[in-house]
Amino acid sequence: MKLREIGEFGFIDRIKGGCFIREKNVIKAIGDDCCVFRTTSDLVTILTTDMLVEDVHFLRGAIAPLKLGRKSLAVNISDIAAMGGIPREAVISIAIPPDLDVEYLDALYDGMKEIAGEFEVNLLGGDTTSAPKHLVINVALVGEGKEEELLYRSGARAGDIIFLTGYVGSSAAGLDILLKKREVDCWTELLEAHFNPVPHVRAGRIISSSGMANSMIDVSDGVASDLGHICIESGVGAVLEESKIPVTKTFEKYVARFGLDFEYLSLHVGEDYVLLGTARESAADTLGRALAKEGCHFFVIGRIVEGQGIKLVGRDGKARAMDTRGFDHFRKERDGEG
Ligand code: ADP
Ligand code: MG
């Protein structure tokens, strides 16, 4: 069915079922000029927004609409996780090219509702417009947290350990498979990491409420670039150890099979949506145990040092300066082939 058969308001009516997941605190959901909800009085409100543009962030023919719906909310949930907050209420603005079928949009919203349910996020409103050619999805997400627990990019101190809450590089490898048009069947794990990232809200909460971490960010543009943000905001430098970068066996196999650049794919591409942070050294064991108890990973990959810039100590024991530029929308992309 084409959108013109049901129109903008038919569309809103069609998707609004299942958007409202957690009734507590909500006074007005979809259907008025604004949504209205109560925030918890002793918590601070966190607000983030992220936009996904066809042919910039995704290829419509490559990603299933359900996964695209999940990912458009996941990247926002991940930003809240990176502060150590709890995601709560979302609004979705969507610009739709006329050739899109209503069934495609149903699946897109099914994906958003699916992940919204998993993280108890309400979809409370949005905006719908037509677009000449490309599908654009923008999500704004409100979260909350205790002011004294939230973690910023600016708190890292010399001597801190640097940690990751999950594997990196798999999403980059998934993207590489798509761009190089390789056989997809052998690499479903990597494609899944690219299409269906899972935000690390629980890990973020454990870390922030422990009071032991000093800074945190989510890995969207790559460890190098995102750690670069922490270093600049905190006025420190960092030393990473290549042998400690957590990657999956499948990632290793993929890199070896096609002779790719390990450093580029694991540290410079991103979209892993794991958390990257720093904590004082004495906290490493306690934090690691607390996360393991909840089924979360905690990998120590290096150390914050005085000065500036990031060095990567290779498997040969030699340190080299690392380029901290990740993906930048307005700069020329680098070639990943090693
Ligand atoms: P207004 O003209 O006041 O902007 P709209 O007609 O755009 O209102 O929207 C009607 C209702 O539907 C509002 O509650 C709005 O938040 C909601 N809505 C519109 N588009 C979407 C969307 N893409 N996803 C979720 N809710 C939407
Ligand atoms: Mg509107």
Coordinates of C-alpha atoms and ligand atoms in Angstrom, one line a residue:
M1 CA 0.0 0.0 0.0
K2 CA 1.2 3.5 -0.8
L3 CA 1.3 6.3 1.7
R4 CA -0.9 8.5 -0.4
E5 CA -3.8 6.0 0.1
I6 CA -3.8 6.7 3.9
G7 CA -2.2 10.1 4.1
E8 CA -0.2 11.7 6.9
F9 CA -2.9 11.3 9.6
G10 CA -3.7 7.8 8.5
F11 CA -0.1 7.0 8.9
I12 CA 0.1 8.5 12.4
D13 CA -3.1 6.5 13.4
R14 CA -1.5 3.4 12.0
I15 CA 1.8 3.6 13.9
K16 CA 0.6 5.0 17.2
G17 CA -0.5 1.6 18.7
G18 CA 2.2 0.1 20.8
C19 CA 4.2 3.3 21.2
F20 CA 3.1 3.8 24.8
I21 CA 5.0 1.4 26.9
R22 CA 5.3 2.8 30.4
E23 CA 2.3 4.7 31.6
K24 CA 3.8 6.0 34.8
N25 CA 4.6 9.7 34.6
V26 CA 3.0 10.3 31.2
I27 CA 0.0 12.7 31.1
K28 CA -0.3 13.0 27.3
A29 CA 1.1 10.7 24.7
I30 CA 0.7 10.8 20.8
G31 CA -2.4 12.8 19.7
D32 CA -2.0 16.4 20.8
D33 CA 0.3 19.4 20.0
C34 CA 2.8 18.2 22.6
C35 CA 3.3 15.2 24.8
V36 CA 3.3 15.9 28.5
F37 CA 5.1 13.8 31.2
R38 CA 6.4 14.2 34.7
T39 CA 10.1 13.9 35.5
T40 CA 11.4 12.5 38.7
S41 CA 11.9 15.5 41.0
D42 CA 15.3 14.7 42.5
L43 CA 16.8 13.6 39.2
V44 CA 18.2 15.7 36.3
T45 CA 16.8 15.4 32.8
I46 CA 19.1 14.4 30.0
L47 CA 18.2 15.1 26.4
T48 CA 19.8 13.8 23.2
T49 CA 18.9 13.7 19.5
D50 CA 20.4 11.8 16.6
M51 CA 19.5 11.7 12.9
L52 CA 19.8 8.9 10.4
V53 CA 19.9 10.0 6.7
E54 CA 19.5 7.5 3.9
D55 CA 22.7 7.1 1.9
V56 CA 24.7 8.8 4.6
H57 CA 24.0 6.6 7.6
F58 CA 22.3 3.6 5.9
L59 CA 21.6 2.1 2.5
R60 CA 17.8 1.5 2.2
G61 CA 18.4 -1.6 0.1
A62 CA 20.9 -3.1 2.6
I63 CA 19.3 -2.8 6.0
A64 CA 15.9 -4.4 6.8
P65 CA 13.4 -1.7 7.9
L66 CA 12.9 -3.5 11.3
K67 CA 16.6 -3.3 12.0
L68 CA 16.7 0.4 10.8
G69 CA 13.9 1.2 13.2
R70 CA 15.8 -0.5 16.0
K71 CA 19.1 1.2 15.2
S72 CA 17.5 4.7 14.9
L73 CA 16.4 4.4 18.5
A74 CA 19.5 2.4 19.7
V75 CA 22.0 5.2 18.8
N76 CA 20.0 7.6 21.0
I77 CA 19.6 5.2 23.8
S78 CA 23.4 4.6 23.6
D79 CA 24.0 8.4 24.1
I80 CA 22.0 8.3 27.3
A81 CA 23.9 5.1 28.4
A82 CA 27.1 7.0 27.8
M83 CA 26.2 9.5 30.5
G84 CA 25.2 6.7 32.9
G85 CA 21.5 7.7 32.6
I86 CA 18.2 5.9 32.1
P87 CA 16.4 6.4 28.8
R88 CA 12.7 7.4 29.2
E89 CA 10.7 9.3 26.6
A90 CA 11.2 9.6 22.8
V91 CA 9.8 11.6 19.9
I92 CA 10.4 10.6 16.3
S93 CA 10.5 12.9 13.3
I94 CA 10.5 11.2 9.9
A95 CA 10.7 12.5 6.3
I96 CA 9.4 9.9 3.9
P97 CA 10.0 9.7 0.2
P98 CA 6.8 9.0 -1.8
D99 CA 7.9 5.6 -3.1
L100 CA 8.0 4.0 0.3
D101 CA 5.3 1.4 1.0
V102 CA 3.2 1.6 4.2
E103 CA 4.4 -1.9 5.0
Y104 CA 8.0 -0.7 5.0
L105 CA 7.0 2.0 7.6
D106 CA 5.1 -0.5 9.7
A107 CA 8.2 -2.6 9.9
L108 CA 10.3 0.4 10.7
Y109 CA 8.0 1.3 13.6
D110 CA 7.8 -2.3 14.7
G111 CA 11.6 -2.2 15.1
M112 CA 11.4 1.1 17.1
K113 CA 8.7 -0.4 19.3
E114 CA 10.6 -3.6 19.8
I115 CA 13.7 -1.9 21.2
A116 CA 11.6 0.7 23.0
G117 CA 10.0 -2.2 24.9
E118 CA 13.3 -3.7 25.7
F119 CA 14.5 -0.5 27.3
E120 CA 11.2 0.8 28.6
V121 CA 11.2 3.9 26.4
N122 CA 7.9 5.5 25.5
L123 CA 7.4 6.8 21.9
L124 CA 5.4 9.9 22.8
G125 CA 5.2 11.9 19.6
G126 CA 7.0 13.2 16.5
D127 CA 6.5 14.8 13.2
T128 CA 5.8 13.4 9.7
T129 CA 6.7 15.1 6.4
S130 CA 7.4 14.0 2.8
A131 CA 10.9 14.0 1.4
P132 CA 11.9 14.3 -2.3
K133 CA 14.1 11.2 -2.3
H134 CA 15.8 10.1 0.9
L135 CA 14.3 8.7 4.1
V136 CA 15.4 10.7 7.1
I137 CA 14.7 9.6 10.7
N138 CA 15.4 11.8 13.7
V139 CA 14.9 10.7 17.2
A140 CA 15.0 12.9 20.3
L141 CA 15.2 11.0 23.6
V142 CA 14.8 12.2 27.2
G143 CA 16.5 10.3 30.0
E144 CA 17.2 10.9 33.6
G145 CA 19.9 10.3 36.2
K146 CA 21.3 11.4 39.5
E147 CA 23.3 14.6 38.9
E148 CA 26.2 13.4 41.0
E149 CA 26.5 10.1 39.1
L150 CA 26.5 11.3 35.5
L151 CA 29.7 10.9 33.6
Y152 CA 31.2 13.3 31.1
R153 CA 34.0 13.3 28.6
S154 CA 35.8 15.8 30.7
G155 CA 36.7 13.8 33.9
A156 CA 39.6 11.6 32.8
R157 CA 42.8 11.9 34.9
A158 CA 46.4 10.9 34.4
G159 CA 46.8 7.4 35.9
D160 CA 43.2 6.3 35.0
I161 CA 42.7 3.0 33.3
I162 CA 40.8 3.1 30.0
F163 CA 38.0 0.5 29.6
L164 CA 35.5 -0.8 27.1
T165 CA 32.3 -2.5 27.9
G166 CA 32.2 -4.7 24.8
Y167 CA 33.9 -5.8 21.6
V168 CA 34.8 -3.3 18.9
G169 CA 35.3 -3.5 15.2
S170 CA 32.5 -6.0 14.4
S171 CA 30.2 -3.2 13.1
A172 CA 33.1 -1.8 10.9
A173 CA 33.7 -5.3 9.5
G174 CA 29.9 -5.6 8.8
L175 CA 30.0 -2.4 6.9
D176 CA 33.1 -3.5 5.0
I177 CA 31.3 -6.7 4.0
L178 CA 28.4 -4.6 2.5
L179 CA 30.7 -2.0 0.8
K180 CA 32.9 -4.7 -0.7
K181 CA 29.9 -6.8 -1.7
R182 CA 31.3 -9.9 0.0
E183 CA 29.4 -13.2 0.6
V184 CA 27.1 -12.3 3.5
D185 CA 26.2 -15.8 4.6
C186 CA 29.5 -16.5 6.3
W187 CA 29.6 -13.3 8.3
T188 CA 26.2 -12.9 9.9
E189 CA 27.6 -12.1 13.3
L190 CA 29.5 -9.1 11.9
L191 CA 26.5 -7.9 9.8
E192 CA 24.3 -8.2 12.9
A193 CA 26.7 -6.0 14.9
H194 CA 26.4 -3.4 12.2
F195 CA 22.6 -3.6 11.7
N196 CA 21.5 -4.2 15.2
P197 CA 23.8 -2.6 17.9
V198 CA 22.6 -3.1 21.5
P199 CA 23.1 0.0 23.7
H200 CA 24.9 -0.7 27.0
V201 CA 22.5 1.0 29.4
R202 CA 22.9 -1.5 32.2
A203 CA 26.7 -1.3 32.0
G204 CA 26.5 2.5 32.0
R205 CA 24.3 2.4 35.1
I206 CA 26.5 0.1 37.0
I207 CA 29.6 2.2 36.1
S208 CA 28.1 5.6 36.9
S209 CA 26.4 4.5 40.2
S210 CA 29.7 2.9 41.4
G211 CA 31.2 6.4 41.7
M212 CA 34.5 4.9 40.5
A213 CA 34.6 6.1 36.9
N214 CA 35.9 9.5 35.9
S215 CA 34.7 9.8 32.3
M216 CA 32.6 8.0 29.7
I217 CA 31.5 8.2 26.0
D218 CA 29.9 5.7 23.7
V219 CA 31.8 4.4 20.7
S220 CA 30.0 5.9 17.7
D221 CA 32.9 7.3 15.6
G222 CA 35.5 4.8 16.7
V223 CA 37.7 4.3 19.8
A224 CA 40.4 6.5 18.4
S225 CA 38.1 9.4 17.7
D226 CA 35.9 9.0 20.8
L227 CA 38.9 8.5 23.2
G228 CA 40.3 11.6 21.4
H229 CA 37.2 13.5 22.6
I230 CA 37.8 12.4 26.2
C231 CA 41.5 13.4 26.0
I232 CA 40.8 16.8 24.6
E233 CA 37.9 17.5 27.0
S234 CA 40.0 16.3 30.0
G235 CA 43.3 17.8 28.9
V236 CA 45.1 14.5 29.0
G237 CA 46.8 11.9 26.7
A238 CA 46.3 8.2 26.4
V239 CA 48.3 5.0 25.7
L240 CA 46.4 2.0 24.2
E241 CA 47.7 -1.5 23.9
E242 CA 46.8 -3.1 20.6
S243 CA 46.9 -6.6 22.1
K244 CA 44.2 -5.7 24.6
I245 CA 41.7 -4.3 22.1
P246 CA 38.7 -6.7 22.5
V247 CA 37.5 -8.2 19.2
T248 CA 35.5 -11.3 18.5
K249 CA 37.0 -14.5 17.0
T250 CA 34.8 -13.8 13.9
F251 CA 36.3 -10.3 13.5
E252 CA 39.8 -11.8 13.7
K253 CA 38.9 -14.4 11.1
Y254 CA 37.5 -11.7 8.8
V255 CA 40.5 -9.5 9.1
A256 CA 42.9 -12.4 8.4
R257 CA 40.8 -13.8 5.6
F258 CA 40.9 -10.6 3.5
G259 CA 44.3 -9.2 4.8
L260 CA 42.6 -6.1 6.3
D261 CA 44.0 -3.4 8.6
F262 CA 43.2 -4.5 12.2
E263 CA 43.9 -1.1 13.7
Y264 CA 41.7 0.7 11.1
L265 CA 38.7 -1.6 11.5
S266 CA 38.8 -2.0 15.3
L267 CA 39.7 1.6 16.3
H268 CA 38.9 4.0 13.5
V269 CA 35.4 3.2 12.1
G270 CA 33.1 2.9 15.1
E271 CA 29.3 2.3 15.4
D272 CA 30.0 -0.3 18.0
Y273 CA 27.9 1.5 20.6
V274 CA 29.8 0.0 23.5
L275 CA 30.9 2.3 26.3
L276 CA 34.5 3.7 26.5
G277 CA 35.5 5.3 29.8
T278 CA 38.2 5.8 32.3
A279 CA 38.4 5.0 36.0
R280 CA 41.0 5.1 38.7
E281 CA 43.3 2.2 38.7
S282 CA 42.3 0.8 42.1
A283 CA 38.7 0.5 40.9
A284 CA 39.4 -1.8 37.9
D285 CA 38.9 -5.1 39.7
T286 CA 35.7 -4.0 41.6
L287 CA 34.2 -2.6 38.4
G288 CA 35.1 -5.6 36.4
R289 CA 33.5 -7.9 38.9
A290 CA 30.3 -5.8 39.3
L291 CA 29.9 -5.8 35.5
A292 CA 30.6 -9.5 35.1
K293 CA 28.0 -10.3 37.8
E294 CA 25.4 -8.6 35.5
G295 CA 26.7 -10.4 32.4
C296 CA 28.5 -7.3 31.1
H297 CA 32.1 -7.1 29.8
F298 CA 34.8 -4.9 31.1
F299 CA 38.0 -4.8 29.1
V300 CA 41.0 -2.6 30.2
I301 CA 42.7 -1.4 27.0
G302 CA 45.2 1.2 28.2
R303 CA 45.9 4.1 30.4
I304 CA 45.4 7.9 30.6
V305 CA 48.7 9.8 30.8
E306 CA 49.7 13.5 31.2
G307 CA 50.2 15.4 28.0
Q308 CA 48.1 15.1 24.8
G309 CA 47.5 12.7 21.9
I310 CA 47.0 8.9 21.8
K311 CA 49.7 6.4 21.4
L312 CA 49.1 2.8 20.4
V313 CA 51.6 0.2 21.6
G314 CA 51.6 -2.5 18.9
R315 CA 52.1 -6.2 19.3
D316 CA 55.8 -5.6 18.7
G317 CA 56.0 -3.5 21.8
K318 CA 56.7 -0.3 19.8
A319 CA 54.5 2.8 20.5
R320 CA 53.2 4.8 17.6
A321 CA 51.2 8.0 17.5
M322 CA 47.6 7.3 16.6
D323 CA 45.4 9.4 14.3
T324 CA 42.4 10.4 16.4
R325 CA 40.2 11.3 13.4
G326 CA 37.2 9.1 13.1
F327 CA 34.3 9.4 10.7
D328 CA 33.7 13.1 10.0
H329 CA 30.7 14.1 7.8
F330 CA 32.5 17.0 6.2
R331 CA 36.0 15.6 5.8
K332 CA 37.2 13.1 3.2
E333 CA 37.0 9.5 4.4
R334 CA 40.1 7.5 4.5
D335 CA 40.5 4.2 2.7
G336 CA 40.3 1.2 5.1
E337 CA 42.2 -1.3 3.1
G338 CA 45.5 -2.1 4.7
Ligands
ADP1 P1 1.2 19.3 14.9 O1 0.5 19.7 13.6 O2 0.7 19.9 16.1 O3 2.7 19.2 14.7 P2 1.0 16.6 13.9 O4 -0.2 16.5 13.1 O5 2.3 16.8 13.3 O6 0.7 17.7 15.0 O7 1.0 15.3 14.9 C1 -0.1 14.8 15.5 C2 0.3 13.9 16.6 O8 1.0 12.8 16.1 C3 1.3 14.6 17.6 O9 1.0 14.1 18.9 C4 2.6 14.1 17.1 O10 3.5 14.1 18.2 C5 2.3 12.7 16.6 N1 3.2 12.3 15.5 C6 3.3 12.9 14.3 N2 4.2 12.3 13.5 C7 4.7 11.3 14.3 C8 5.7 10.2 14.1 N3 6.3 10.1 12.9 N4 5.9 9.4 15.1 C9 5.3 9.5 16.2 N5 4.3 10.4 16.5 C10 4.1 11.3 15.5
MG2 MG 3.7 18.2 13.1

